[in-house]
Structures are given as C-alpha cells and as structure tokens.
C-alpha cells in the first residue's frame, strides 16, 4: 500500500509563500522541543515536505507537466508545437519563449511558491531535529534529518533547473530574511553537495531499516544518486547572467564534479542494495503502486490515491471512462514523432516507450469495452505508464495517484559510465553502460555498439547521449542533460531537421511506408495490430501480411458471422488526405522552439513575485528572456 502523506502540525501553523512577501511563522502551540524530540511527531514534520509536491499548481499540475517540454525526445502530444500559436500560455512554457506574465504560472500558488513552501517546511524540520533530535544517539532521528536535507536538495535542484539563480533560503523565515535577492547558483550547488554528503551519514540503505523499506522514503542509495546528479549539473553548462557557460568556480571544476559522480554511483552499485532488473517490470511496478525498496526505483515523489497527475500527463490517452479507468485522461505529452524510428527494432524499450495508439471513445466500444485505436504521427503516446496496468480504481476526475519516479538504477549506471569515461576513458566506463544495453538488446548488437562506443572518449560520450535518450524518454531528464552537456542548441536544431526528414520520408526515414495498416485483434477485441511502422516494410509485404492475418483470424471472425471477413483498415501516416499537406508541417516543426534554446532555457521568475519582492528580485540577464 502507498503511504498517505501525514499532515504536519507545526507546518500547518503558518502560511509559507515564496521567496518574497513572507510572513514570519507563528509559534506552534505544541512545544518545539517536544515536537522534534519525539520520533512520530518529528516524522510528521519531515513528511509534510511531501505535501508541497502535491499542491494543485506545484509538481502535480505545473512542474511535472511542463518542465522538460520540449526536448529532442519529448513534446506535447497533439496540437502543439505550433509557430502560429507560439505565445499561448501552455505552449510558451516549452518553446523557449516564456514570459514573466505567463497565465499558467503567474499566480501566488504556482510551483515556484510551492517549492519555497516545501523548503520552509524542510528548514523548520532541519533546525528542530538538529536542536532536539539527539541524532548522535538516535539513528532513526538521524534518518529524518537526512531525509529533510535530501528533500530540500530535491526542491532546490529543480528550482535551479527551471529558474537558474534563485533566492537561497537555508534557515526558517523570520522578519530579517523576508526579502532576498537571487543567489548565484554555484553557491546553492555547493551547499547542496555539502548537505547531501552529510545526509549520507544519516540515512539507511534500502531495507536496512523498516523506514527505508519503501521507495517513498529517502535512502542512502537515493542520497548518493542525487548528489551525483547535482554534481554533473554543477560541473556542466548552464545559462548564467553573462551567457551560457560552465562555472568559473574552481570548487565546481568538471573533473571534481565527475569524481563525485563516479564515487557516489559506484558506491550505490557496489553496495548491492538495488538491482537494475527488467525494464518493463519497473514501470509495471510503478503503475501498480508497488513501492518495495531494493529494485530499480530509488525514490519516488509520493502521491496519495486521489492526488497527482502523472498518468494524466505521461500515460496513454483514454478517451472515455472504460474497463481500465474511471478517467478519460492521459496523453498530454508524448515522444517526438521520429523517436520510435530511431530505436533499433529489437530494442525492447521502443514499444514500451513509444505507443502509436490511444483508447477509443464510448461510441466505438466493442461489447461494452474500449479498444486501442491508431492516433496520428504527431500524436504518439508514451507507454511507460498505463492506466491498464493499474490494480486499483482511479478515484478522481483528473488525479491518478501514481508516483513520479524521480530516480532509478539505470540512471546510476549511466551517470557512472559518463563520469568514468571523462576521468578514466571508455574502456573503464564500458562495464557500466553494458548492463543497461544488455537488458534492452540482443547480446550481438550490444557487442557491436560497445565496440563502436569504446573507440574513443568522444565516441563513448556520443553513445551516452544516445542511450540516455532511449532509456529515459518521458522521464523529464533529457532537457537538463542537453543543457549541462552544452549541446541543447545542436540537438534542438537536429530535432527540427529530423522532423523535416520524417515528414518528407527522406534521409534516415526514406524507407518508411506511406501507409499504415491496422485492425483490432478479434480474439480480445481491444489490441491494435499494425503493419507499416518498421523500416523497409513495403506494399508487397503488406499484401502478404494481410493474407497472413486473414488466414489467422478469419476463423475467429466467422464464429459470430459465417459470412464475415477480417476487416483491415489503412491510413496515410504522413499526409492529411483531406488537405494534401504533411501532418508534420512547417508550423509544427518551427514551433518546436522560437528562440535560441541555450539562451532561453530558463523560466523567468513570475511577475507576481517580482512585484512583491520589495525590489529584490528581477529577471535581468538572460533568465527566461528572449535574446535580441
């Protein structure tokens, strides 16, 4: 069973807004020394940090749906992107054209404010447990301190990803620190790296304690993994007030950050506390609310059953309330239209990640049940998370309660491979890339790829770039990866070219069929069977396939109607036959980004917080502002 986040007694005694217009917290009626010296009460305070993740316009409804869109593997699934509609509030959050008065974000209760609410709750817990928790003699209380430090680092890491330099609040709010200016992100990065190093000493490994038997609780594995992730970002490229570059701080030099990432990831791998496991099983477990620690998942943002829009945003679209869900939701974001075709056909990650269908409307139900129906080339779904894999009934019209998996073991292996390649070369790094490939591809193809990747340090880096795309598409890691690697402009320009090639069936996509053939499997009346998605398939092959399918399924069809035949439909996958235009048109391609991504990859601090900051906050520099 998933944990229900416990509300905090102390945290509910004040209202924490964002980094401006803060009221000092009122004192709790419960004595602070009692609160933080009693495990159950202190645990409640630390768990209250999770409440901030689930607030309506926090991670739930704003950050998780919009951060990371658009990248070279992730895009809104439907009418966006569109150059003609480039200034719409939703679209401009992802097309590198975000303005401070964005209607989706320019509210007092949006993600920016809720992040600081969570930070305030963490600050209170950290200060209180340090004073009264007796952590030297109470290991469980030390675990709570480590969790609070880590959850604060999670939020700050995401603040920096989205907004760049932000106010640094590492002590509870008071009348002297209500208004703070933006702090150089390097200062915050160094604080987070130090905090997580401290938290490692406090936190249990997965299943070392009952506390860490769940992926909804912070463990030493996650602390180390998060420290590695932050180190790679701190040592990488970022948009700064004077341009897009690496840090000039010698403490954050790339080689030092790679060393941290290498050591932390190797510690997790060598501990044996988590296993890489099977690719699909990881996502089945996530959809089924299986939160047992020790497997692929290191930590998940915990949403209660009636909260969280993870499937709503990243799952397969259901057009009606059907046999699998009481929600007609899903499919907000999807893979780039070319991503499916870029995978090796034998890569098991392909068909799990990229899904060309959704579930039909009630008017098209067969025997009272929904079935899968073909979408369009610009409306692919991500398939890693699926309502049809759930084992409980959805209880809300919009929220599905599926956790957001923040980190998993494949990331540990690939971060290790990346760091070791930079420090020690590709031969040493190969052992950490190979396990991820071995569970995805046949051994012979893995050997071929590894031979290619280990030819040089540059070749191995390019392999990491490709494999992180194939492994993590739809998991919101790609945009930050491209930024920290310094290649976001190159990759986004490449994405436009690939979309152009796909639309015209040229270049790498010249051997794709114009049509796709499909039918619903009559043995279950729900599974879509297709022909025409693979490279090199032909119309002659389609004729043979149709004959084969009719021979295979006609007997099933004729059981209900002796004169019936299997009906196989077809559609032009690339061209709208009504208009004669490409479904991936110039408006779609040019709407992907409308300004230089590297100089516009941050969101601005929203106008409402600028206006209430007593002149302390601004968006000077290149913080989310269009370049000239």
Coordinates of C-alpha atoms in Angstrom, one line a residue:
X1 CA 0.0 0.0 0.0
X2 CA 1.2 3.5 -0.7
X3 CA 1.8 5.8 2.2
X4 CA -0.7 8.6 2.8
X5 CA 1.4 11.7 3.5
X6 CA 0.8 12.8 7.0
X7 CA 0.0 16.5 7.6
X8 CA 2.4 18.4 9.7
X9 CA 1.2 20.0 13.0
X10 CA 3.8 22.7 13.1
X11 CA 3.9 23.4 9.3
X12 CA 0.1 24.0 9.3
X13 CA 0.6 26.7 11.9
X14 CA 1.9 29.2 9.3
X15 CA 1.5 30.1 5.7
X16 CA 4.7 30.0 3.7
X17 CA 4.6 31.8 0.5
X18 CA 7.5 32.1 -2.0
X19 CA 10.8 33.9 -1.6
X20 CA 9.1 37.3 -1.2
X21 CA 6.2 38.7 0.8
X22 CA 6.9 36.2 3.5
X23 CA 5.2 36.4 6.9
X24 CA 7.2 35.1 9.8
X25 CA 5.7 31.9 11.1
X26 CA 3.6 31.9 14.2
X27 CA 4.8 29.8 17.0
X28 CA 3.2 26.4 17.3
X29 CA 1.0 25.7 20.3
X30 CA 2.9 22.5 20.7
X31 CA 6.3 22.9 22.3
X32 CA 9.1 22.7 19.7
X33 CA 11.4 20.7 21.9
X34 CA 8.6 18.0 22.3
X35 CA 7.9 18.1 18.6
X36 CA 11.4 17.4 17.5
X37 CA 12.5 15.0 20.3
X38 CA 9.6 12.6 19.6
X39 CA 10.1 10.4 16.6
X40 CA 6.5 10.2 15.5
X41 CA 6.0 13.9 15.7
X42 CA 9.3 14.8 14.0
X43 CA 8.5 12.2 11.3
X44 CA 5.2 14.1 10.7
X45 CA 7.1 17.3 10.2
X46 CA 9.5 15.8 7.7
X47 CA 6.7 14.0 5.8
X48 CA 4.9 17.4 5.5
X49 CA 7.5 18.4 3.0
X50 CA 5.9 15.9 0.6
X51 CA 2.6 17.8 0.9
X52 CA 4.2 20.6 -1.1
X53 CA 4.8 18.3 -4.0
X54 CA 1.1 17.5 -4.3
X55 CA -0.3 21.0 -4.1
X56 CA -2.5 21.9 -7.1
X57 CA -0.1 24.0 -9.0
X58 CA 3.1 22.6 -7.7
X59 CA 4.9 19.5 -9.0
X60 CA 1.4 17.9 -9.5
X61 CA -0.1 20.4 -12.0
X62 CA 2.7 22.6 -13.2
X63 CA 6.3 21.4 -12.9
X64 CA 5.8 17.8 -13.9
X65 CA 3.6 18.5 -16.9
X66 CA 5.6 21.4 -18.3
X67 CA 9.3 21.2 -17.3
X68 CA 11.2 19.2 -19.9
X69 CA 8.9 20.0 -22.8
X70 CA 10.2 20.5 -25.5
X71 CA 13.4 18.4 -25.8
X72 CA 14.7 16.3 -28.7
X73 CA 12.7 13.3 -27.4
X74 CA 9.7 14.8 -25.6
X75 CA 7.0 17.1 -27.0
X76 CA 3.3 17.9 -26.3
X77 CA 1.1 15.3 -28.0
X78 CA -1.4 17.0 -30.2
X79 CA -1.9 20.5 -31.5
X80 CA 1.4 21.7 -30.1
X81 CA 4.0 22.7 -31.1
X82 CA 2.7 25.5 -33.3
X83 CA 4.5 28.5 -34.5
X84 CA 1.3 30.3 -35.2
X85 CA 0.3 29.8 -31.6
X86 CA 3.7 30.4 -30.1
X87 CA 2.6 32.9 -27.4
X88 CA -0.2 30.7 -25.9
X89 CA 0.4 30.2 -22.1
X90 CA 0.8 26.4 -22.2
X91 CA 2.9 26.2 -25.4
X92 CA 5.3 29.0 -24.4
X93 CA 6.3 27.1 -21.3
X94 CA 8.1 24.7 -23.6
X95 CA 9.1 26.6 -26.8
X96 CA 11.9 28.7 -25.2
X97 CA 9.6 31.8 -25.3
X98 CA 8.4 32.0 -21.7
X99 CA 7.5 35.4 -20.3
X100 CA 7.1 36.5 -16.7
X101 CA 3.3 37.1 -17.0
X102 CA 2.6 33.5 -18.3
X103 CA -1.0 32.8 -17.4
X104 CA -0.3 29.2 -16.3
X105 CA 2.3 30.3 -13.8
X106 CA 1.9 33.9 -12.8
X107 CA -0.1 33.1 -9.7
X108 CA 0.7 33.1 -6.0
X109 CA 0.1 29.4 -5.7
X110 CA 2.2 28.1 -8.6
X111 CA 5.2 25.8 -8.5
X112 CA 7.7 28.5 -7.6
X113 CA 5.8 29.4 -4.5
X114 CA 5.1 25.8 -3.5
X115 CA 8.7 24.9 -3.9
X116 CA 9.6 27.5 -1.3
X117 CA 6.8 26.3 0.9
X118 CA 8.4 22.8 0.8
X119 CA 11.8 24.4 1.5
X120 CA 10.4 26.2 4.6
X121 CA 9.0 23.0 5.9
X122 CA 12.4 21.4 5.4
X123 CA 14.2 24.2 7.1
X124 CA 12.0 24.0 10.1
X125 CA 12.5 20.3 10.4
X126 CA 16.3 20.5 9.9
X127 CA 16.6 23.2 12.6
X128 CA 14.3 21.5 15.0
X129 CA 15.9 18.0 14.7
X130 CA 19.4 19.4 14.9
X131 CA 18.4 21.1 18.2
X132 CA 16.3 18.4 19.8
X133 CA 16.6 15.2 17.9
X134 CA 19.6 13.7 19.7
X135 CA 20.8 12.3 16.4
X136 CA 24.1 11.1 17.9
X137 CA 22.2 8.6 19.9
X138 CA 19.0 8.0 17.9
X139 CA 19.7 6.6 14.4
X140 CA 16.0 6.9 13.4
X141 CA 16.1 10.6 14.2
X142 CA 19.3 11.0 12.2
X143 CA 17.5 9.3 9.3
X144 CA 14.8 12.0 9.5
X145 CA 17.4 14.7 9.4
X146 CA 19.0 13.1 6.4
X147 CA 15.6 12.9 4.7
X148 CA 14.9 16.6 5.3
X149 CA 18.2 17.6 3.9
X150 CA 17.7 15.5 0.9
X151 CA 14.1 16.6 0.1
X152 CA 15.3 20.2 0.4
X153 CA 18.1 19.4 -2.1
X154 CA 15.5 17.8 -4.5
X155 CA 13.5 21.0 -4.5
X156 CA 16.5 23.3 -4.8
X157 CA 17.9 21.3 -7.7
X158 CA 14.6 21.6 -9.5
X159 CA 14.4 25.4 -8.7
X160 CA 17.8 25.8 -10.3
X161 CA 16.9 23.7 -13.4
X162 CA 13.8 25.8 -14.0
X163 CA 14.8 29.3 -12.8
X164 CA 18.6 29.4 -12.6
X165 CA 19.8 31.7 -9.8
X166 CA 17.2 31.8 -7.1
X167 CA 17.0 33.1 -3.5
X168 CA 18.9 30.9 -1.1
X169 CA 16.8 30.1 2.0
X170 CA 18.6 27.6 4.3
X171 CA 17.1 28.8 7.6
X172 CA 13.5 29.3 8.6
X173 CA 11.7 32.5 7.6
X174 CA 11.9 35.4 10.0
X175 CA 11.4 39.2 9.9
X176 CA 15.0 39.7 8.9
X177 CA 15.0 37.5 5.8
X178 CA 11.6 38.1 4.2
X179 CA 13.1 39.6 1.1
X180 CA 16.1 38.0 -0.5
X181 CA 17.8 38.6 -3.9
X182 CA 18.7 35.9 -6.3
X183 CA 21.8 33.9 -5.3
X184 CA 24.5 32.6 -7.7
X185 CA 23.5 29.0 -8.4
X186 CA 27.1 28.0 -7.7
X187 CA 26.7 28.9 -4.0
X188 CA 23.5 26.8 -3.8
X189 CA 25.1 23.9 -5.6
X190 CA 28.0 23.8 -3.1
X191 CA 25.5 23.9 -0.2
X192 CA 23.5 21.0 -1.7
X193 CA 26.6 18.9 -2.3
X194 CA 27.7 19.5 1.4
X195 CA 24.2 18.8 2.7
X196 CA 23.9 15.5 0.8
X197 CA 27.4 14.4 1.9
X198 CA 26.1 15.0 5.5
X199 CA 22.8 13.2 4.8
X200 CA 24.7 10.1 3.6
X201 CA 25.9 9.6 7.1
X202 CA 22.4 9.7 8.5
X203 CA 20.3 7.7 6.0
X204 CA 19.8 4.0 6.0
X205 CA 20.4 1.9 2.9
X206 CA 17.3 0.5 1.3
X207 CA 15.8 -2.2 3.6
X208 CA 18.5 -1.6 6.2
X209 CA 15.6 -0.3 8.3
X210 CA 11.8 -0.6 8.2
X211 CA 11.8 3.2 7.4
X212 CA 13.6 2.6 4.1
X213 CA 11.7 -0.4 3.0
X214 CA 9.7 1.8 0.7
X215 CA 10.7 3.8 -2.4
X216 CA 8.6 6.6 -1.0
X217 CA 11.2 7.2 1.7
X218 CA 14.7 8.6 1.2
X219 CA 17.5 6.0 1.4
X220 CA 21.3 6.3 1.2
X221 CA 21.1 5.0 -2.4
X222 CA 19.0 8.0 -3.4
X223 CA 21.1 10.5 -1.4
X224 CA 24.2 9.3 -3.3
X225 CA 22.4 9.2 -6.6
X226 CA 21.0 12.7 -6.1
X227 CA 24.5 14.0 -5.1
X228 CA 25.9 12.5 -8.4
X229 CA 23.1 14.1 -10.4
X230 CA 23.7 17.5 -8.9
X231 CA 27.5 17.3 -9.3
X232 CA 27.1 16.6 -13.0
X233 CA 24.8 19.7 -13.4
X234 CA 27.1 21.9 -11.2
X235 CA 30.1 21.0 -13.4
X236 CA 28.2 21.4 -16.6
X237 CA 26.9 24.2 -18.8
X238 CA 24.2 26.5 -17.6
X239 CA 22.6 29.8 -18.5
X240 CA 24.1 32.5 -16.4
X241 CA 23.8 36.2 -16.2
X242 CA 26.6 36.7 -18.6
X243 CA 25.8 33.9 -21.0
X244 CA 25.7 30.1 -21.4
X245 CA 28.8 28.5 -20.0
X246 CA 30.4 26.3 -17.3
X247 CA 31.0 27.7 -13.8
X248 CA 34.2 29.6 -13.2
X249 CA 34.3 28.4 -9.5
X250 CA 37.3 26.1 -9.1
X251 CA 35.4 24.1 -6.5
X252 CA 32.9 23.1 -9.2
X253 CA 35.5 22.3 -11.9
X254 CA 34.3 19.5 -14.2
X255 CA 36.9 16.9 -13.1
X256 CA 36.0 17.4 -9.5
X257 CA 32.3 17.0 -10.2
X258 CA 32.9 13.9 -12.3
X259 CA 34.9 12.4 -9.4
X260 CA 32.0 13.0 -7.1
X261 CA 29.5 11.5 -9.6
X262 CA 31.8 8.5 -10.2
X263 CA 32.3 7.7 -6.5
X264 CA 28.7 8.1 -5.5
X265 CA 27.4 6.0 -8.3
X266 CA 30.0 3.2 -7.7
X267 CA 29.0 3.3 -4.0
X268 CA 25.4 2.6 -4.9
X269 CA 26.2 -0.1 -7.5
X270 CA 28.8 -1.9 -5.3
X271 CA 26.5 -1.8 -2.2
X272 CA 24.2 -4.3 -3.9
X273 CA 21.2 -2.7 -2.2
X274 CA 19.4 -2.0 -5.5
X275 CA 19.2 -4.1 -8.7
X276 CA 18.8 -3.0 -12.3
X277 CA 16.1 -5.5 -13.0
X278 CA 13.8 -5.8 -16.0
X279 CA 12.9 -2.6 -18.0
X280 CA 9.2 -3.2 -18.3
X281 CA 8.8 -4.6 -14.8
X282 CA 10.0 -1.2 -13.3
X283 CA 7.1 0.6 -15.0
X284 CA 4.6 -2.1 -14.2
X285 CA 5.5 -1.8 -10.6
X286 CA 5.1 2.0 -10.7
X287 CA 1.7 1.7 -12.3
X288 CA 0.7 -1.0 -9.7
X289 CA 1.8 1.2 -6.7
X290 CA 4.5 -1.4 -5.8
X291 CA 6.8 0.7 -3.6
X292 CA 9.0 -2.1 -2.2
X293 CA 12.6 -0.8 -1.9
X294 CA 15.7 -2.6 -3.3
X295 CA 14.8 -2.8 -7.0
X296 CA 15.2 -0.4 -9.9
X297 CA 13.4 2.5 -8.2
X298 CA 15.5 4.6 -5.9
X299 CA 13.0 7.3 -4.9
X300 CA 9.5 8.4 -6.0
X301 CA 7.6 11.5 -5.2
X302 CA 4.7 10.0 -3.2
X303 CA 1.2 10.9 -4.3
X304 CA -1.9 9.7 -2.4
X305 CA -4.5 7.8 -4.4
X306 CA -6.5 11.0 -5.1
X307 CA -3.6 13.2 -5.9
X308 CA -1.0 13.6 -8.7
X309 CA -1.3 13.8 -12.5
X310 CA 1.5 11.5 -13.6
X311 CA -0.6 9.2 -15.8
X312 CA -2.8 12.2 -16.8
X313 CA 0.3 13.8 -18.2
X314 CA 2.6 11.0 -19.3
X315 CA 0.4 8.0 -19.7
X316 CA -1.5 6.6 -22.7
X317 CA -4.7 8.5 -23.6
X318 CA -8.1 7.1 -22.7
X319 CA -10.9 8.9 -24.5
X320 CA -13.7 7.6 -22.3
X321 CA -14.1 6.0 -18.9
X322 CA -13.5 2.4 -19.8
X323 CA -12.8 -1.0 -18.4
X324 CA -9.4 0.1 -17.2
X325 CA -10.0 3.5 -15.7
X326 CA -12.7 5.8 -14.4
X327 CA -10.8 8.6 -16.1
X328 CA -10.9 9.9 -19.6
X329 CA -7.4 11.3 -19.4
X330 CA -3.8 10.7 -20.4
X331 CA -1.6 11.5 -23.4
X332 CA -0.8 15.2 -22.7
X333 CA 2.9 14.7 -23.6
X334 CA 4.4 12.1 -25.9
X335 CA 7.6 11.1 -27.7
X336 CA 9.0 13.1 -30.7
X337 CA 7.4 11.6 -33.8
X338 CA 10.8 10.3 -35.0
X339 CA 11.8 8.6 -31.8
X340 CA 10.2 5.3 -32.5
X341 CA 12.1 5.0 -35.8
X342 CA 15.4 5.9 -34.2
X343 CA 15.4 2.9 -31.9
X344 CA 16.8 -0.4 -33.0
X345 CA 13.8 -2.6 -33.9
X346 CA 14.9 -5.2 -31.4
X347 CA 15.3 -2.7 -28.6
X348 CA 12.6 -3.7 -26.0
X349 CA 12.5 -0.1 -24.8
X350 CA 11.0 1.1 -28.1
X351 CA 7.5 -0.4 -27.9
X352 CA 7.2 0.3 -24.2
X353 CA 8.2 4.0 -24.6
X354 CA 6.5 4.9 -27.9
X355 CA 2.9 4.0 -28.5
X356 CA 1.0 5.0 -31.7
X357 CA -2.5 4.3 -30.3
X358 CA -4.9 5.5 -27.7
X359 CA -8.2 4.0 -26.3
X360 CA -11.4 4.7 -28.2
X361 CA -14.4 6.7 -27.1
X362 CA -17.5 5.1 -25.7
X363 CA -19.4 5.3 -29.0
X364 CA -16.8 2.9 -30.5
X365 CA -16.8 0.3 -27.7
X366 CA -17.0 -3.3 -28.7
X367 CA -19.2 -5.4 -26.4
X368 CA -19.1 -2.6 -23.8
X369 CA -15.3 -2.3 -23.8
X370 CA -12.8 0.2 -25.2
X371 CA -10.2 -0.9 -27.7
X372 CA -6.9 0.6 -29.0
X373 CA -7.2 2.9 -32.0
X374 CA -4.5 4.4 -34.2
X375 CA -3.5 8.0 -33.4
X376 CA -1.6 10.3 -35.8
X377 CA 2.1 10.7 -36.5
X378 CA 2.2 13.9 -34.4
X379 CA 0.2 12.3 -31.5
X380 CA 2.3 9.5 -30.2
X381 CA 1.8 8.5 -26.6
X382 CA 4.4 7.5 -24.0
X383 CA 3.7 3.9 -22.9
X384 CA 5.9 3.6 -19.8
X385 CA 2.9 4.3 -17.6
X386 CA -0.5 2.9 -18.3
X387 CA -3.9 3.0 -16.7
X388 CA -4.4 -0.5 -18.0
X389 CA -1.5 -1.7 -15.8
X390 CA -3.1 -0.3 -12.6
X391 CA -4.6 -2.5 -9.9
X392 CA -6.8 0.0 -8.2
X393 CA -9.7 2.2 -9.3
X394 CA -9.0 5.8 -10.1
X395 CA -10.9 8.0 -7.6
X396 CA -10.6 11.4 -9.2
X397 CA -11.6 13.0 -12.5
X398 CA -8.0 14.3 -13.0
X399 CA -5.7 12.8 -10.4
X400 CA -4.5 9.2 -10.7
X401 CA -2.2 8.9 -7.6
X402 CA 0.7 7.2 -9.5
X403 CA 4.0 8.2 -8.0
X404 CA 6.6 10.2 -10.0
X405 CA 9.8 8.1 -10.2
X406 CA 12.5 10.6 -9.6
X407 CA 15.5 8.3 -9.9
X408 CA 16.2 4.7 -10.9
X409 CA 19.2 2.5 -11.1
X410 CA 19.6 2.9 -14.9
X411 CA 20.5 6.5 -14.2
X412 CA 23.1 5.4 -11.6
X413 CA 24.8 3.2 -14.2
X414 CA 24.7 5.7 -17.0
X415 CA 25.9 8.5 -14.7
X416 CA 28.8 6.3 -13.6
X417 CA 29.6 5.4 -17.2
X418 CA 29.6 9.1 -18.2
X419 CA 31.8 10.2 -15.3
X420 CA 34.3 7.3 -15.7
X421 CA 34.6 7.9 -19.4
X422 CA 35.6 11.5 -18.7
X423 CA 38.1 10.6 -15.9
X424 CA 39.4 7.2 -17.0
X425 CA 38.4 6.6 -20.6
X426 CA 35.9 4.5 -22.4
X427 CA 37.4 1.1 -21.6
X428 CA 36.9 1.6 -17.9
X429 CA 33.4 3.1 -18.4
X430 CA 32.2 0.3 -20.6
X431 CA 31.3 -2.0 -17.7
X432 CA 28.6 0.5 -16.6
X433 CA 27.0 1.1 -19.9
X434 CA 26.9 -2.6 -20.9
X435 CA 24.4 -3.7 -18.2
X436 CA 21.8 -1.1 -19.4
X437 CA 22.2 -2.2 -23.0
X438 CA 22.2 -6.0 -22.2
X439 CA 18.6 -5.8 -20.8
X440 CA 17.5 -3.9 -23.9
X441 CA 19.2 -5.5 -26.9
X442 CA 20.4 -8.9 -28.1
X443 CA 24.0 -9.6 -27.0
X444 CA 25.4 -9.5 -30.5
X445 CA 24.1 -6.0 -31.0
X446 CA 25.3 -4.9 -27.6
X447 CA 28.8 -6.1 -28.6
X448 CA 28.7 -4.1 -31.8
X449 CA 27.6 -1.0 -30.1
X450 CA 30.2 -1.3 -27.4
X451 CA 32.9 -1.7 -30.0
X452 CA 31.7 1.5 -31.6
X453 CA 31.4 3.4 -28.4
X454 CA 34.8 2.4 -26.9
X455 CA 36.7 3.6 -30.0
X456 CA 37.3 6.9 -28.3
X457 CA 36.2 9.1 -25.4
X458 CA 34.2 11.3 -27.8
X459 CA 32.5 8.2 -29.3
X460 CA 31.6 6.9 -25.8
X461 CA 30.1 10.3 -24.9
X462 CA 28.0 10.3 -28.0
X463 CA 26.9 6.8 -27.0
X464 CA 25.8 8.1 -23.6
X465 CA 23.9 10.9 -25.3
X466 CA 22.0 8.4 -27.5
X467 CA 21.4 5.8 -24.8
X468 CA 20.1 8.3 -22.2
X469 CA 17.6 9.4 -24.9
X470 CA 16.4 5.8 -25.5
X471 CA 16.4 4.9 -21.8
X472 CA 14.8 8.0 -20.2
X473 CA 12.4 9.4 -22.8
X474 CA 9.3 10.6 -21.0
X475 CA 11.1 10.9 -17.6
X476 CA 12.0 14.6 -17.7
X477 CA 15.7 14.1 -17.6
X478 CA 16.6 15.0 -21.2
X479 CA 16.3 18.8 -21.2
X480 CA 18.6 19.2 -18.3
X481 CA 21.0 16.6 -19.8
X482 CA 21.2 18.6 -23.1
X483 CA 21.7 21.9 -21.1
X484 CA 24.5 20.6 -18.9
X485 CA 26.3 18.9 -21.8
X486 CA 26.3 22.2 -23.7
X487 CA 24.6 20.7 -26.7
X488 CA 21.0 21.9 -26.4
X489 CA 21.2 24.2 -29.4
X490 CA 22.8 21.5 -31.6
X491 CA 20.3 18.8 -30.6
X492 CA 17.2 21.0 -30.9
X493 CA 18.3 22.1 -34.4
X494 CA 18.9 18.4 -35.2
X495 CA 15.4 17.7 -34.0
X496 CA 13.9 20.2 -36.5
X497 CA 15.9 18.6 -39.3
X498 CA 14.8 15.1 -38.3
X499 CA 11.2 16.2 -38.2
X500 CA 11.6 17.6 -41.7
X501 CA 13.2 14.4 -42.9
X502 CA 10.4 12.3 -41.3
X503 CA 7.7 14.5 -42.8
X504 CA 9.1 14.0 -46.3
X505 CA 10.3 10.5 -45.8
X506 CA 13.8 11.4 -46.6
X507 CA 17.3 10.8 -45.1
X508 CA 17.2 8.2 -42.4
X509 CA 13.4 7.8 -42.9
X510 CA 13.4 7.3 -46.7
X511 CA 12.5 3.6 -46.4
X512 CA 9.3 4.1 -44.4
X513 CA 5.9 3.2 -45.9
X514 CA 3.4 5.9 -46.7
X515 CA 0.5 3.9 -45.3
X516 CA 0.0 2.0 -42.0
X517 CA -2.4 -1.0 -42.0
X518 CA -4.3 -1.9 -38.8
X519 CA -7.1 -3.9 -37.2
X520 CA -8.3 -4.7 -33.7
X521 CA -7.5 -8.3 -32.7
X522 CA -10.8 -10.2 -32.7
X523 CA -9.5 -12.6 -30.0
X524 CA -9.7 -9.9 -27.4
X525 CA -11.5 -7.0 -29.2
X526 CA -9.0 -4.5 -27.8
X527 CA -5.5 -4.9 -29.0
X528 CA -4.4 -3.0 -32.1
X529 CA -2.3 -5.0 -34.6
X530 CA -0.4 -2.9 -37.2
X531 CA 1.9 -3.2 -40.2
X532 CA 3.9 -0.4 -41.7
X533 CA 5.9 1.1 -38.8
X534 CA 9.2 -0.7 -39.5
X535 CA 12.0 0.5 -41.7
X536 CA 12.0 -1.3 -45.0
X537 CA 8.4 -2.6 -44.9
X538 CA 6.7 -2.4 -48.3
X539 CA 3.3 -2.6 -50.0
X540 CA 4.2 -6.0 -51.3
X541 CA 5.0 -7.0 -47.8
X542 CA 1.7 -5.5 -46.7
X543 CA -0.2 -7.7 -49.1
X544 CA 1.4 -10.8 -47.7
X545 CA 0.8 -9.6 -44.2
X546 CA -2.9 -9.0 -44.9
X547 CA -3.2 -12.5 -46.3
X548 CA -1.5 -14.0 -43.3
X549 CA -3.7 -12.1 -40.8
X550 CA -6.9 -13.0 -42.6
X551 CA -5.9 -16.7 -42.6
X552 CA -5.0 -16.4 -38.9
X553 CA -8.1 -14.6 -37.7
X554 CA -10.9 -15.4 -40.2
X555 CA -11.9 -18.4 -38.2
X556 CA -12.4 -16.3 -35.1
X557 CA -14.4 -13.7 -37.0
X558 CA -16.6 -16.3 -38.7
X559 CA -17.6 -17.8 -35.3
X560 CA -20.1 -15.0 -34.8
X561 CA -20.9 -14.4 -38.5
X562 CA -20.1 -17.1 -41.1
X563 CA -20.0 -14.6 -43.9
X564 CA -17.7 -12.1 -42.1
X565 CA -14.1 -11.4 -43.1
X566 CA -11.4 -9.8 -41.1
X567 CA -11.5 -6.0 -41.8
X568 CA -8.1 -4.4 -42.2
X569 CA -8.0 -0.6 -42.4
X570 CA -5.3 1.7 -43.7
X571 CA -4.4 5.3 -43.3
X572 CA -1.8 7.6 -44.8
X573 CA 0.5 8.1 -41.8
X574 CA 2.3 11.1 -43.2
X575 CA -0.2 13.2 -45.2
X576 CA -3.6 14.5 -44.4
X577 CA -5.5 13.2 -47.3
X578 CA -8.2 15.9 -46.9
X579 CA -5.8 18.8 -47.3
X580 CA -2.9 17.0 -49.1
X581 CA -0.5 18.5 -46.6
X582 CA 2.0 16.8 -44.3
X583 CA 0.7 16.1 -40.8
X584 CA 4.1 17.3 -39.5
X585 CA 4.1 20.6 -41.3
X586 CA 6.2 23.8 -41.1
X587 CA 4.1 25.3 -38.4
X588 CA 4.7 22.2 -36.2
X589 CA 8.4 22.0 -36.9
X590 CA 9.2 25.7 -36.5
X591 CA 7.0 25.9 -33.3
X592 CA 9.4 23.4 -31.6
X593 CA 11.5 26.4 -30.4
X594 CA 11.2 30.0 -31.4
X595 CA 14.4 31.4 -29.8
X596 CA 17.9 30.1 -29.2
X597 CA 17.3 27.3 -26.6
X598 CA 20.6 27.8 -24.7
X599 CA 19.8 31.5 -24.0
X600 CA 16.2 30.9 -23.2
X601 CA 16.2 27.6 -21.4
X602 CA 15.2 29.1 -18.0
X603 CA 11.8 30.2 -16.9
X604 CA 11.7 33.8 -15.6
X605 CA 10.6 34.4 -12.0
X606 CA 6.9 35.2 -12.4
X607 CA 5.7 38.8 -12.3
X608 CA 3.6 38.4 -9.2
X609 CA 6.8 37.5 -7.2
X610 CA 8.8 40.3 -8.8
X611 CA 6.1 42.8 -7.9
X612 CA 6.0 41.7 -4.2
X613 CA 9.8 41.4 -3.7
X614 CA 10.4 44.9 -2.4
X615 CA 12.7 45.4 -5.4
X616 CA 14.9 42.5 -4.5
X617 CA 14.0 40.2 -7.5
X618 CA 14.3 40.8 -11.2
X619 CA 14.9 38.9 -14.4
X620 CA 18.0 40.8 -15.5
X621 CA 20.5 38.9 -17.7
X622 CA 19.1 36.1 -19.8
X623 CA 16.8 34.5 -17.3
X624 CA 14.0 33.3 -19.5
X625 CA 14.0 36.4 -21.6
X626 CA 14.1 36.3 -25.4
X627 CA 17.5 37.1 -26.8
X628 CA 17.8 40.0 -29.1

